[in-house]
């Protein structure tokens, strides 16, 4: 499953925005943006700010990814049970 940093990077690229632009919007250095791209988890307040800046609901995307992962895990358990019988 993709982590939040990857999702943020993908959305930034989709919008054809530069890292420098994004850093200015967040009032931080470009090096901090590259660190965000590496994060598997992120502070909620920061994610709200990023969502507003990019006008993209990352919370909705994360919720969908979580539901898909949870569904796949349940199917996997069911298959394990069926093949163990």
N, CA, C and O of each residue as an XYZ file, in Angstrom:
340
protein
N       0.847     -1.184      0.000
C       0.000      0.000      0.000
C       0.890      1.243      0.000
O       1.913      1.291      0.683
N       0.496      2.208     -0.748
C       1.250      3.459     -0.802
C       1.122      4.201      0.524
O       0.078      4.163      1.174
N       2.192      4.869      0.909
C       2.102      5.655      2.138
C       1.805      7.110      1.813
O       1.863      7.528      0.656
N       1.487      7.870      2.842
C       0.999      9.236      2.671
C       2.008     10.130      1.948
O       1.617     10.968      1.134
N       3.280      9.962      2.232
C       4.285     10.773      1.546
C       4.268     10.560      0.045
O       4.398     11.510     -0.726
N       4.106      9.312     -0.367
C       4.027      9.001     -1.794
C       2.775      9.613     -2.421
O       2.813     10.118     -3.543
N       1.670      9.560     -1.682
C       0.423     10.135     -2.192
C       0.544     11.644     -2.390
O       0.060     12.193     -3.380
N       1.193     12.299     -1.439
C       1.391     13.746     -1.543
C       2.271     14.069     -2.748
O       1.964     14.978     -3.519
N       3.358     13.328     -2.907
C       4.250     13.541     -4.055
C       3.502     13.342     -5.371
O       3.647     14.140     -6.297
N       2.708     12.285     -5.453
C       1.952     12.010     -6.675
C       0.981     13.141     -7.006
O       0.859     13.547     -8.162
N       0.293     13.645     -5.980
C      -0.664     14.729     -6.228
C       0.051     16.003     -6.656
O      -0.419     16.719     -7.540
N       1.179     16.281     -6.034
C       1.961     17.459     -6.414
C       2.387     17.355     -7.884
O       2.306     18.332     -8.629
N       2.835     16.180     -8.290
C       3.229     15.961     -9.690
C       2.033     16.067    -10.625
O       2.122     16.661    -11.699
N       0.901     15.479    -10.203
C      -0.303     15.525    -11.033
C      -0.704     16.971    -11.318
O      -1.147     17.301    -12.418
N      -0.541     17.824    -10.311
C      -0.878     19.237    -10.470
C       0.240     20.038    -11.145
O       0.105     21.239    -11.377
N       1.330     19.362    -11.451
C       2.496     19.994    -12.082
C       3.009     21.173    -11.256
O       3.353     22.228    -11.790
N       3.049     20.965     -9.948
C       3.578     21.966     -9.013
C       4.999     21.580     -8.642
O       5.330     20.396     -8.578
N       5.827     22.564     -8.400
C       7.219     22.294     -8.028
C       7.345     22.125     -6.518
O       6.489     22.562     -5.749
N       8.423     21.488     -6.122
C       8.730     21.348     -4.702
C       8.956     22.726     -4.092
O       8.554     22.975     -2.955
N       9.595     23.618     -4.837
C       9.833     24.981     -4.342
C       8.508     25.698     -4.080
O       8.353     26.359     -3.053
N       7.562     25.569     -4.999
C       6.240     26.176     -4.806
C       5.574     25.627     -3.550
O       5.043     26.379     -2.734
N       5.610     24.306     -3.410
C       4.977     23.643     -2.268
C       5.633     24.084     -0.959
O       4.944     24.328      0.032
N       6.947     24.186     -0.956
C       7.674     24.636      0.240
C       7.260     26.059      0.617
O       7.072     26.365      1.794
N       7.122     26.916     -0.376
C       6.675     28.298     -0.093
C       5.275     28.303      0.511
O       5.004     29.050      1.451
N       4.397     27.479     -0.024
C       3.025     27.425      0.482
C       2.979     26.942      1.935
O       2.162     27.409      2.728
N       3.864     26.003      2.271
C       3.916     25.465      3.637
C       4.840     26.270      4.549
O       4.948     25.980      5.740
N       5.498     27.270      3.995
C       6.463     28.100      4.746
C       7.564     27.250      5.376
O       7.836     27.336      6.573
N       8.185     26.431      4.537
C       9.287     25.592      5.018
C      10.332     25.440      3.914
O      10.144     25.921      2.796
N      11.415     24.775      4.237
C      12.486     24.519      3.264
C      12.114     23.352      2.355
O      11.305     22.497      2.713
N      12.722     23.339      1.178
C      12.504     22.217      0.259
C      12.928     20.894      0.882
O      12.324     19.856      0.612
N      13.965     20.927      1.714
C      14.420     19.685      2.356
C      13.317     19.078      3.223
O      13.206     17.857      3.330
N      12.504     19.938      3.842
C      11.375     19.428      4.635
C      10.329     18.757      3.750
O       9.700     17.781      4.156
N      10.148     19.277      2.555
C       9.187     18.674      1.622
C       9.659     17.276      1.232
O       8.865     16.336      1.191
N      10.943     17.145      0.949
C      11.468     15.819      0.602
C      11.330     14.850      1.775
O      11.129     13.654      1.564
N      11.435     15.351      3.005
C      11.209     14.498      4.182
C       9.739     14.078      4.271
O       9.435     12.942      4.635
N       8.838     14.992      3.940
C       7.409     14.648      3.930
C       7.158     13.517      2.938
O       6.395     12.595      3.226
N       7.793     13.582      1.776
C       7.616     12.545      0.760
C       8.042     11.162      1.263
O       7.554     10.148      0.765
N       8.940     11.116      2.239
C       9.431      9.844      2.781
C       8.571      9.306      3.920
O       8.720      8.151      4.318
N       7.678     10.129      4.442
C       6.908      9.750      5.628
C       5.841      8.709      5.317
O       5.121      8.800      4.322
N       5.762      7.715      6.200
C       4.694      6.727      6.116
C       3.478      7.172      6.913
O       2.369      6.686      6.694
N       3.692      8.099      7.839
C       2.587      8.686      8.601
C       2.870     10.178      8.743
O       3.998     10.633      8.554
N       1.823     10.926      9.080
C       1.967     12.376      9.110
C       1.013     12.958     10.150
O      -0.057     12.406     10.405
N       1.409     14.061     10.736
C       0.577     14.770     11.695
C      -0.719     15.221     11.017
O      -0.702     15.703      9.884
N      -1.829     15.061     11.718
C      -3.133     15.405     11.152
C      -3.220     16.871     10.748
O      -3.728     17.191      9.673
N      -2.731     17.761     11.601
C      -2.794     19.193     11.297
C      -2.006     19.511     10.020
O      -2.455     20.299      9.187
N      -0.835     18.896      9.875
C      -0.039     19.113      8.667
C      -0.781     18.587      7.442
O      -0.765     19.218      6.385
N      -1.426     17.439      7.582
C      -2.164     16.881      6.448
C      -3.352     17.770      6.072
O      -3.683     17.889      4.892
N      -3.991     18.390      7.054
C      -5.069     19.340      6.756
C      -4.508     20.505      5.950
O      -5.092     20.897      4.940
N      -3.387     21.058      6.383
C      -2.763     22.173      5.660
C      -2.421     21.775      4.225
O      -2.693     22.520      3.283
N      -1.822     20.597      4.070
C      -1.442     20.116      2.740
C      -2.683     19.917      1.873
O      -2.688     20.268      0.693
N      -3.728     19.355      2.463
C      -4.980     19.141      1.728
C      -5.562     20.459      1.234
O      -6.050     20.546      0.108
N      -5.509     21.477      2.077
C      -6.033     22.793      1.689
C      -5.176     23.402      0.582
O      -5.702     23.912     -0.408
N      -3.863     23.346      0.751
C      -2.955     23.926     -0.247
C      -3.133     23.262     -1.611
O      -3.200     23.939     -2.637
N      -3.209     21.931     -1.610
C      -3.323     21.206     -2.874
C      -4.775     21.024     -3.318
O      -5.043     20.495     -4.396
N      -5.703     21.467     -2.477
C      -7.130     21.310     -2.763
C      -7.455     19.863     -3.123
O      -8.096     19.570     -4.132
N      -6.979     18.966     -2.242
C      -7.157     17.531     -2.448
C      -7.422     16.889     -1.092
O      -6.700     17.152     -0.130
N      -8.449     16.051     -1.009
C      -8.814     15.426      0.260
C      -8.028     14.126      0.472
O      -8.467     13.049      0.069
N      -6.874     14.246      1.102
C      -6.059     13.063      1.378
C      -6.731     12.141      2.386
O      -6.486     10.935      2.379
N      -7.567     12.687      3.243
C      -8.259     11.868      4.238
C      -9.203     10.880      3.554
O      -9.301      9.724      3.965
N      -9.877     11.325      2.537
C     -10.761     10.455      1.777
C      -9.968      9.350      1.076
O     -10.375      8.189      1.076
N      -8.853      9.716      0.491
C      -7.998      8.739     -0.192
C      -7.461      7.708      0.790
O      -7.468      6.512      0.501
N      -6.996      8.167      1.949
C      -6.480      7.243      2.961
C      -7.570      6.309      3.463
O      -7.322      5.125      3.688
N      -8.769      6.835      3.636
C      -9.891      6.016      4.081
C     -10.188      4.913      3.067
O     -10.410      3.761      3.439
N     -10.191      5.268      1.805
C     -10.434      4.290      0.747
C      -9.337      3.227      0.721
O      -9.630      2.037      0.608
N      -8.085      3.646      0.825
C      -6.974      2.688      0.837
C      -7.057      1.761      2.040
O      -6.772      0.569      1.931
N      -7.449      2.310      3.190
C      -7.593      1.502      4.399
C      -8.692      0.458      4.208
O      -8.513     -0.708      4.561
N      -9.827      0.878      3.650
C     -10.929     -0.070      3.439
C     -10.525     -1.173      2.465
O     -10.867     -2.338      2.669
N      -9.801     -0.811      1.412
C      -9.340     -1.824      0.458
C      -8.384     -2.806      1.125
O      -8.498     -4.017      0.935
N      -7.441     -2.282      1.908
C      -6.478     -3.147      2.595
C      -7.188     -4.051      3.589
O      -6.847     -5.227      3.712
N      -8.167     -3.514      4.297
C      -8.929     -4.290      5.269
C      -9.725     -5.387      4.564
O      -9.793     -6.514      5.054
N     -10.322     -5.069      3.428
C     -11.079     -6.040      2.645
C     -10.168     -7.165      2.160
O     -10.519     -8.341      2.252
N      -9.014     -6.800      1.650
C      -8.060     -7.803      1.163
C      -7.607     -8.707      2.304
O      -7.473     -9.917      2.120
N      -7.374     -8.133      3.475
C      -6.965     -8.931      4.636
C      -8.060     -9.921      5.016
O      -7.767    -11.071      5.342
N      -9.311     -9.490      4.977
C     -10.429    -10.383      5.312
C     -10.546    -11.511      4.295
O     -10.756    -12.665      4.668
N     -10.412    -11.185      3.022
C     -10.464    -12.212      1.973
C      -9.333    -13.216      2.166
O      -9.531    -14.422      2.022
N      -8.161    -12.715      2.489
C      -7.009    -13.585      2.716
C      -7.270    -14.549      3.870
O      -6.958    -15.736      3.776
N      -7.841    -14.039      4.951
C      -8.171    -14.901      6.094
C      -9.206    -15.947      5.704
O      -9.100    -17.105      6.110
N     -10.196    -15.554      4.927
C     -11.224    -16.496      4.492
C     -10.620    -17.578      3.604
O     -10.963    -18.752      3.740
N      -9.731    -17.196      2.703
C      -9.083    -18.178      1.835
C      -8.208    -19.130      2.637
O      -8.195    -20.335      2.385
N      -7.478    -18.584      3.606
C      -6.666    -19.436      4.478
C      -7.540    -20.453      5.189
O      -7.180    -21.627      5.289
N      -8.685    -20.007      5.682
C      -9.606    -20.892      6.390
C     -10.127    -21.977      5.454
O     -10.170    -23.150      5.825
N     -10.525    -21.590      4.241
C     -11.072    -22.550      3.290
C     -10.047    -23.602      2.890
O     -10.385    -24.778      2.753
N      -8.803    -23.191      2.704
C      -7.780    -24.140      2.275
C      -7.242    -24.980      3.423
O      -6.628    -26.024      3.202
N      -7.473    -24.523      4.652
C      -7.047    -25.305      5.813
C      -8.050    -26.392      6.163
O      -7.717    -27.330      6.887
N      -9.288    -26.279      5.654
C     -10.338    -27.254      5.981
C     -10.188    -28.520      5.183
O     -10.987    -29.444      5.334
